[in-house]
mmCIF file of C-alpha atoms and ligand atoms in Angstrom:
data_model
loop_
_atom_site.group_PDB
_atom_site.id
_atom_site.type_symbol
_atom_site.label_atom_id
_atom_site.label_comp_id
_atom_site.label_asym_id
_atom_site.label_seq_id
_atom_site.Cartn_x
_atom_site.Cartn_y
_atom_site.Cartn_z
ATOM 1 C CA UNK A 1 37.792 60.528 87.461
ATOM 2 C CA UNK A 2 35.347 57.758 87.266
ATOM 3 C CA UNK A 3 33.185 57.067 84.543
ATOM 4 C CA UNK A 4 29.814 56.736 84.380
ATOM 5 C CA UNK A 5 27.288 55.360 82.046
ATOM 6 C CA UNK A 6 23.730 55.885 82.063
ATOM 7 C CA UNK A 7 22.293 52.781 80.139
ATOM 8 C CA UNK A 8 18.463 53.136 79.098
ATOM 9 C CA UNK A 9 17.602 48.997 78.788
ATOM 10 C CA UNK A 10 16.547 47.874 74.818
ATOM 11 C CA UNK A 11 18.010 51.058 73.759
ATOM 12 C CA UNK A 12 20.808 53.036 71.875
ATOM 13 C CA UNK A 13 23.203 53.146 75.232
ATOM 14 C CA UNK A 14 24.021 49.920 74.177
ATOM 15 C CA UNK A 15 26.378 50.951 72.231
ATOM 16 C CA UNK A 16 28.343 52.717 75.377
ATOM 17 C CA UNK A 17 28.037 49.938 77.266
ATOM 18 C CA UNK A 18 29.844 47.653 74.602
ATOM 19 C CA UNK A 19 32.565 50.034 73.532
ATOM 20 C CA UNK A 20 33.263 50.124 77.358
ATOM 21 C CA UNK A 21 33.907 46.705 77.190
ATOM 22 C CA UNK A 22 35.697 46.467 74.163
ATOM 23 C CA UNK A 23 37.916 48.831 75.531
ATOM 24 C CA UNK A 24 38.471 46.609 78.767
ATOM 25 C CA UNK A 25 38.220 50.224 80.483
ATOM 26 C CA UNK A 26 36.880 50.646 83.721
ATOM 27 C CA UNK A 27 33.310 52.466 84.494
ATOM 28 C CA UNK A 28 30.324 52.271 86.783
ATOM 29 C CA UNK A 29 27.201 51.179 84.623
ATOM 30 C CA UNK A 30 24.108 52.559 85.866
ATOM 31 C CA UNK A 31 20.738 50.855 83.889
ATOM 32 C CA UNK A 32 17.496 52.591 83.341
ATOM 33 C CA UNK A 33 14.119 51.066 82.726
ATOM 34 C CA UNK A 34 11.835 52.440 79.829
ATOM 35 C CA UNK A 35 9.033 53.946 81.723
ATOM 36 C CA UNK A 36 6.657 52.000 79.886
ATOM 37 C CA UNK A 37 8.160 52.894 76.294
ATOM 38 C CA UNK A 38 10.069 56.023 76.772
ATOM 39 C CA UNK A 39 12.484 57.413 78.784
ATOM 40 C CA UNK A 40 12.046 57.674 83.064
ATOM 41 C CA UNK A 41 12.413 60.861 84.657
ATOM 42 C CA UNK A 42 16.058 59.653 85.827
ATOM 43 C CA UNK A 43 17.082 60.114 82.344
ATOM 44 C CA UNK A 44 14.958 63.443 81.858
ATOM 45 C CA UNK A 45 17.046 64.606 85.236
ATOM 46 C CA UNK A 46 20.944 63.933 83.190
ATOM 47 C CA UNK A 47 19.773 65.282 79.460
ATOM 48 C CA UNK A 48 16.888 67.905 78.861
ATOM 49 C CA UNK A 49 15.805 65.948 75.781
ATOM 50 C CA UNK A 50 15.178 62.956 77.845
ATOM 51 C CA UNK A 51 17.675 60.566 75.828
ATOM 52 C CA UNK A 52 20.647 58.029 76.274
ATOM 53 C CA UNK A 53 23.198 57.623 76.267
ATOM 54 C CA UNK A 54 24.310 59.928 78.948
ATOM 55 C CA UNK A 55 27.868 59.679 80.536
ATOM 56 C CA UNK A 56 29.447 61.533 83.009
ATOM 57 C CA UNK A 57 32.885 62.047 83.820
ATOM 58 C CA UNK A 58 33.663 64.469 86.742
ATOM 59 C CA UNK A 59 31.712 67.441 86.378
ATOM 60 C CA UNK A 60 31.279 67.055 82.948
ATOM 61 C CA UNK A 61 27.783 65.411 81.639
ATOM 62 C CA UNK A 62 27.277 64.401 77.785
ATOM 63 C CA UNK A 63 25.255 62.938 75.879
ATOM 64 C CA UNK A 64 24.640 61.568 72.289
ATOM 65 C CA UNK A 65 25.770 58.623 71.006
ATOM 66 C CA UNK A 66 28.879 59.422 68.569
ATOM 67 C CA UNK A 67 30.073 61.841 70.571
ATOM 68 C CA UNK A 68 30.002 59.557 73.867
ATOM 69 C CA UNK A 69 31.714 57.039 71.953
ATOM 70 C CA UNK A 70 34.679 59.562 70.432
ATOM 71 C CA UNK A 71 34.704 60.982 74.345
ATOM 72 C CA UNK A 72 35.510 57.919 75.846
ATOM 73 C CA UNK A 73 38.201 56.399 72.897
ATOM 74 C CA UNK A 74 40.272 59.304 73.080
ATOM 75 C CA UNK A 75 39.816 60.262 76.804
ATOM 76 C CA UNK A 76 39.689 56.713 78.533
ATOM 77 C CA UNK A 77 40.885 54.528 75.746
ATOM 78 C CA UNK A 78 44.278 55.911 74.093
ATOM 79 C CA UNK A 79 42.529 56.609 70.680
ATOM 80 C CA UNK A 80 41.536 52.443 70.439
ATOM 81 C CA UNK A 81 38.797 51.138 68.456
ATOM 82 C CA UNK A 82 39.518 54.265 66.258
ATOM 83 C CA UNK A 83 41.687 54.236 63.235
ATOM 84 C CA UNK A 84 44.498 57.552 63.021
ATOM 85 C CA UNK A 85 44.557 59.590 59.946
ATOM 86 C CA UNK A 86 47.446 57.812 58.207
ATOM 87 C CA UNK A 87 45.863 54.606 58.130
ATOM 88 C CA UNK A 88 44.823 53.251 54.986
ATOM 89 C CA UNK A 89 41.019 52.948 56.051
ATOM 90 C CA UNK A 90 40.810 55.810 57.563
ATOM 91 C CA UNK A 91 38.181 57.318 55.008
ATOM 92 C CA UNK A 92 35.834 54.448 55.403
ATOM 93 C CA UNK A 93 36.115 54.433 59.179
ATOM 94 C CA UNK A 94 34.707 57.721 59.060
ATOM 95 C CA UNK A 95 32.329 56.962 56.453
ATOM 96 C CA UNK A 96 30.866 53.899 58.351
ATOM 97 C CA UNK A 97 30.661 55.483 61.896
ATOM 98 C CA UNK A 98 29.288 58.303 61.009
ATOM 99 C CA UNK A 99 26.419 56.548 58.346
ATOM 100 C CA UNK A 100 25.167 54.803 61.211
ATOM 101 C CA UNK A 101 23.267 57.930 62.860
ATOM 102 C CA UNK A 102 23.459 60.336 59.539
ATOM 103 C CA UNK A 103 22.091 57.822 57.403
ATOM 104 C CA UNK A 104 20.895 54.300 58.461
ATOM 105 C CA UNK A 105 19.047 55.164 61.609
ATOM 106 C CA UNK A 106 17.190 58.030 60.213
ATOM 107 C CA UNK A 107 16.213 55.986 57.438
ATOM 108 C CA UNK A 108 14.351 53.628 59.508
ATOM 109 C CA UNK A 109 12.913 56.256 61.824
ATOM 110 C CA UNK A 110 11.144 57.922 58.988
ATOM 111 C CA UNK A 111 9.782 54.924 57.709
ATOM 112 C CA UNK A 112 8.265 53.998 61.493
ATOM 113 C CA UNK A 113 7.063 57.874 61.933
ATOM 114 C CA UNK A 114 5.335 57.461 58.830
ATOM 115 C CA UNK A 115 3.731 53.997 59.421
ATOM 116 C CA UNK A 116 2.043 55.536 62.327
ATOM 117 C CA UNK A 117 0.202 58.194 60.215
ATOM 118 C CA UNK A 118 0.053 56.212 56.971
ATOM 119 C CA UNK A 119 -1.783 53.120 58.445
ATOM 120 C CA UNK A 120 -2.585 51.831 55.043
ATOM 121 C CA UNK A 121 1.311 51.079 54.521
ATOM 122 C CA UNK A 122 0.607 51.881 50.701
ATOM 123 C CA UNK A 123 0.913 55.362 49.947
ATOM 124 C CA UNK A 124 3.632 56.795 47.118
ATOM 125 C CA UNK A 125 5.834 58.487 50.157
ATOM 126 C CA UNK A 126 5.853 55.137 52.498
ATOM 127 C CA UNK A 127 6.694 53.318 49.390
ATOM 128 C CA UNK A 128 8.870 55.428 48.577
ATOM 129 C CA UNK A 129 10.865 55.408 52.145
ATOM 130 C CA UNK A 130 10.754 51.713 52.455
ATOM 131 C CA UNK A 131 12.665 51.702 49.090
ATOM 132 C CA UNK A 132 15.233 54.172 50.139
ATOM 133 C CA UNK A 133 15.596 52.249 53.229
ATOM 134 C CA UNK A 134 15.952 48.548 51.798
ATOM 135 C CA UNK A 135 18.499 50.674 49.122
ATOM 136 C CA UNK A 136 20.635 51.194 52.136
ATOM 137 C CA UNK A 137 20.479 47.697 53.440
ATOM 138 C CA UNK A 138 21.259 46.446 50.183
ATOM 139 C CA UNK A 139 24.464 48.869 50.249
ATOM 140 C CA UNK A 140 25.559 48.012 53.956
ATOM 141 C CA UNK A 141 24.941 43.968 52.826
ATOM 142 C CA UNK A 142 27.100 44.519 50.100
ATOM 143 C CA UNK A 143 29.968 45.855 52.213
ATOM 144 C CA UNK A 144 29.839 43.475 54.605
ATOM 145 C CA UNK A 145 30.101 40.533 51.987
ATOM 146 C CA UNK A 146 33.937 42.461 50.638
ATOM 147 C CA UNK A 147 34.636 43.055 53.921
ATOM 148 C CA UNK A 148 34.995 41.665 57.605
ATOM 149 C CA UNK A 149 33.845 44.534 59.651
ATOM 150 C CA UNK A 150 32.706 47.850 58.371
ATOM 151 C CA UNK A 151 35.832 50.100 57.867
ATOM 152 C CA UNK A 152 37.603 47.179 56.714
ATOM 153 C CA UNK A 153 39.609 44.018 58.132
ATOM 154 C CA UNK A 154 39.777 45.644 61.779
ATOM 155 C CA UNK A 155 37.327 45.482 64.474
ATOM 156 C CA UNK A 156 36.438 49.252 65.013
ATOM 157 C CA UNK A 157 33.850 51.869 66.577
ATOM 158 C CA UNK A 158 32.419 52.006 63.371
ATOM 159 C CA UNK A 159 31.337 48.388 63.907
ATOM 160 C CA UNK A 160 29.605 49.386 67.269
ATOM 161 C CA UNK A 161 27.600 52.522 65.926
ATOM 162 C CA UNK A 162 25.008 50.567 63.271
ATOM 163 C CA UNK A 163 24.481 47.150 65.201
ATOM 164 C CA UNK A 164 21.579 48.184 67.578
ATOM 165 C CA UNK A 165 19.730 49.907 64.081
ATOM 166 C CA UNK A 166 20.342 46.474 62.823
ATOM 167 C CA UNK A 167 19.065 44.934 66.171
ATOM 168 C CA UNK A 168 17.748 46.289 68.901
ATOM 169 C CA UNK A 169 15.789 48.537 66.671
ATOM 170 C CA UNK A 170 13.716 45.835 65.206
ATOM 171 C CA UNK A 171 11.753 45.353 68.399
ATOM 172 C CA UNK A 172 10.149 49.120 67.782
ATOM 173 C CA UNK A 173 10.026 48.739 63.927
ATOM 174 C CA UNK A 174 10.161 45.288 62.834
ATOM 175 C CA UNK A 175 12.027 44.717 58.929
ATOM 176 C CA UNK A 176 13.212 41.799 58.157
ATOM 177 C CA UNK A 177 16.806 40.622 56.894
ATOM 178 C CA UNK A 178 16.399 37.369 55.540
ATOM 179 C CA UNK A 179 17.487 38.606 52.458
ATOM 180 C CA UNK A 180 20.872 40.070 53.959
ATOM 181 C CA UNK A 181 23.704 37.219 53.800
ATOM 182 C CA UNK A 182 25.825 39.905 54.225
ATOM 183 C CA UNK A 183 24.461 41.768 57.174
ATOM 184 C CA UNK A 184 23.370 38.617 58.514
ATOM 185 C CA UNK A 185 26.830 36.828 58.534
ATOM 186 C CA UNK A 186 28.472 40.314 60.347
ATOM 187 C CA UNK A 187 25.707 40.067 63.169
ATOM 188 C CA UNK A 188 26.637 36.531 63.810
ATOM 189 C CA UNK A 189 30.918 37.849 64.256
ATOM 190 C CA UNK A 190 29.192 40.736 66.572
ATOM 191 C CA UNK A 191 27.560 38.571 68.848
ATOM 192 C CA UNK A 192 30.749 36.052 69.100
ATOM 193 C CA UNK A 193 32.598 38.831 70.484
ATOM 194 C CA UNK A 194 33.638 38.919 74.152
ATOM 195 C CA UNK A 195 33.184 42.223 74.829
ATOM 196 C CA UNK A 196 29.752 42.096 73.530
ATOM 197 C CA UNK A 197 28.961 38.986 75.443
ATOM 198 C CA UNK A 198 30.116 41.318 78.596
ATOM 199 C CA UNK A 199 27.877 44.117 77.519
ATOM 200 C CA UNK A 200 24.493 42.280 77.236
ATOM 201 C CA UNK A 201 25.259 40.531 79.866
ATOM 202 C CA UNK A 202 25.521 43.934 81.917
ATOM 203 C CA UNK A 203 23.593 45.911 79.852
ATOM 204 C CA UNK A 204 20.339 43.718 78.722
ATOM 205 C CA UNK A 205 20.554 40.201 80.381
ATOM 206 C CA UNK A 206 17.183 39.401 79.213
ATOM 207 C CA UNK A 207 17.019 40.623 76.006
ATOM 208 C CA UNK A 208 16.927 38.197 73.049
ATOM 209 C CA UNK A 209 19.893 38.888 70.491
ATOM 210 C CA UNK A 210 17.437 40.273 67.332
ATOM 211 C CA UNK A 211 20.086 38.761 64.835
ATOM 212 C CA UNK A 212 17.790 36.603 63.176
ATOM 213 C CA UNK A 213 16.599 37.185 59.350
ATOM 214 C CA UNK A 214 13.104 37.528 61.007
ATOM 215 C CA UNK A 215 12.025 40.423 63.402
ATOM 216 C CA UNK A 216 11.826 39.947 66.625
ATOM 217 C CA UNK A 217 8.496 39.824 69.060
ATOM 218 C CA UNK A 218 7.585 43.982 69.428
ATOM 219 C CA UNK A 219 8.418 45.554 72.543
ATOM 220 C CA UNK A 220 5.335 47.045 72.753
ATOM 221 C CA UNK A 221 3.867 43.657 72.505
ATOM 222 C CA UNK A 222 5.706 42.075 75.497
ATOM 223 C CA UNK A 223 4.661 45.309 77.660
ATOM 224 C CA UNK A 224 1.100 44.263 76.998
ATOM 225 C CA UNK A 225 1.608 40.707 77.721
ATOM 226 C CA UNK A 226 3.668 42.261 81.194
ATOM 227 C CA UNK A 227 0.270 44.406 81.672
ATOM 228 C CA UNK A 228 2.404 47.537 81.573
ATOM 229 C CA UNK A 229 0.633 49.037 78.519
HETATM 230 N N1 GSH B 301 20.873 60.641 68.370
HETATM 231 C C1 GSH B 301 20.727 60.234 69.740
HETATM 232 C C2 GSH B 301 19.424 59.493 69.895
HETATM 233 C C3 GSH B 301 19.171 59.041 71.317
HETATM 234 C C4 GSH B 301 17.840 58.329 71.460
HETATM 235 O O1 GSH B 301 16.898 58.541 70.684
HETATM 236 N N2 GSH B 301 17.750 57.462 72.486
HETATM 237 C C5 GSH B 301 16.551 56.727 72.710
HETATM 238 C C6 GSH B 301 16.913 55.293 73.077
HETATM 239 S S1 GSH B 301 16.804 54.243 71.686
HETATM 240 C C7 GSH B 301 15.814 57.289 73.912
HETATM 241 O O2 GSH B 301 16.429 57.799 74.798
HETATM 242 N N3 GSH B 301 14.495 57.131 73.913
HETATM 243 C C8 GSH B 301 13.664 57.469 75.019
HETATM 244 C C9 GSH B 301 12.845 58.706 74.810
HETATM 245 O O3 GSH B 301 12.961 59.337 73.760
HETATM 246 O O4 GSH B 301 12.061 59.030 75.723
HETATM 247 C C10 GSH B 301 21.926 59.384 70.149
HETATM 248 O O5 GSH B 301 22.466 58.660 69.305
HETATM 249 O O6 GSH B 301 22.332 59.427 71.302
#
């Protein structure tokens, strides 16, 4: 069975693309261009709700990101980049995988829905999300200062979940992370990894790294300078 994975470029598939290489596992990487911001009909054609990731695997098509990634470590990768029930971390490997989609991403999503509407930026309930969100940078900063990686001195998936919220993301909502030592420091021993050297260099050649304190120049700004908006 060959495995395939269905890359959409300055997006979440990122992730699949660097656990694939991680793993060291083999795969055919297939890239998709944002058609101008959101998803091309190539990607509507694999997953009715028009999102990567998207793998396939013989007949079998899924999609989502945490379940693409559990797919592939324990179907392709002999349970790697995982930690087993009896190991001591094993509670915060769950916690930390799974807080990257249940908690930190959302968080950040509802504060960029909300900008859109709210284009003052002041009212109570934007306030009020921007402090819940900068609550759970403050949380994930102080982690990473105790610890290496997320679930603890190992390298794991939960280390490849939250990175593109931390990154990538900050092209379509801009925060800044100046303030983050700790997040900052961890984005610096992400990007010095070979497997994600291997992955951007596959997966987003030309995309800028996004792990400075600053945001990075808007993707919707560099489609206007490109004339495609
Ligand atoms: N919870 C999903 C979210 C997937 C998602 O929102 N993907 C974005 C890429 S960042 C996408 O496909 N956007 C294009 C669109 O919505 O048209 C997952 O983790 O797979």
């Amino acid at each position: 069975m060959t495995l395939t994975v269905h890359h959409l470029q300055v997006g979440q598939s990122e992730r699949i693309v660097w656990l694939c290489e991680e793993l060291g596992i083999p795969y055919t990487l297939k890239l998709h261009q944002r058609d101008p911001v959101f998803s091309p009909q190539s990607i509507k054609d694999l997953n009715p709700l028009g999102q990567a990731p998207v793998i396939q695997d013989g007949d079998l098509t899924l999609c989502e990101s945490a379940a693409c990634v559990e797919y592939i470590i324990h179907k392709h990768g002999n349970g790697r980049l995982a930690l087993p029930p009896d190991h001591k971390n094993y509670a915060d490997y769950l916690y930390w995988f799974h807080f990257a989609n249940g908690t930190l991403q959302p968080a950040i999503l509802n504060v960029m829905q909300v900008s859109h509407v709210d284009t003052s930026k002041t009212s109570p309930a934007m306030a009020k999300l921007q402090e819940r969100f900068s609550g759970i940078l403050a949380f994930m900063d102080a982690r990473l200062k105790e610890s290496k990686w997320l679930a603890g001195e190992e390298f794991t998936a939960a280390d490849i979940m939250p990175v593109f919220t931390l990154t990538t993301m900050r092209s379509f909502y801009g925060f800044d992370l100046s303030e983050y030592e700790g997040i900052l420091g961890y984005l610096q021993r992400v990007i010095e990894r070979e497997g994600f050297k291997k992955a951007r260099a596959k997966g987003d050649p030309d995309m800028e790294l996004m792990i400075d304190g600053k945001p990075p120049k808007p993707f919707v700004q560099k489609l206007r300078e490109q004339g495609k908006l």
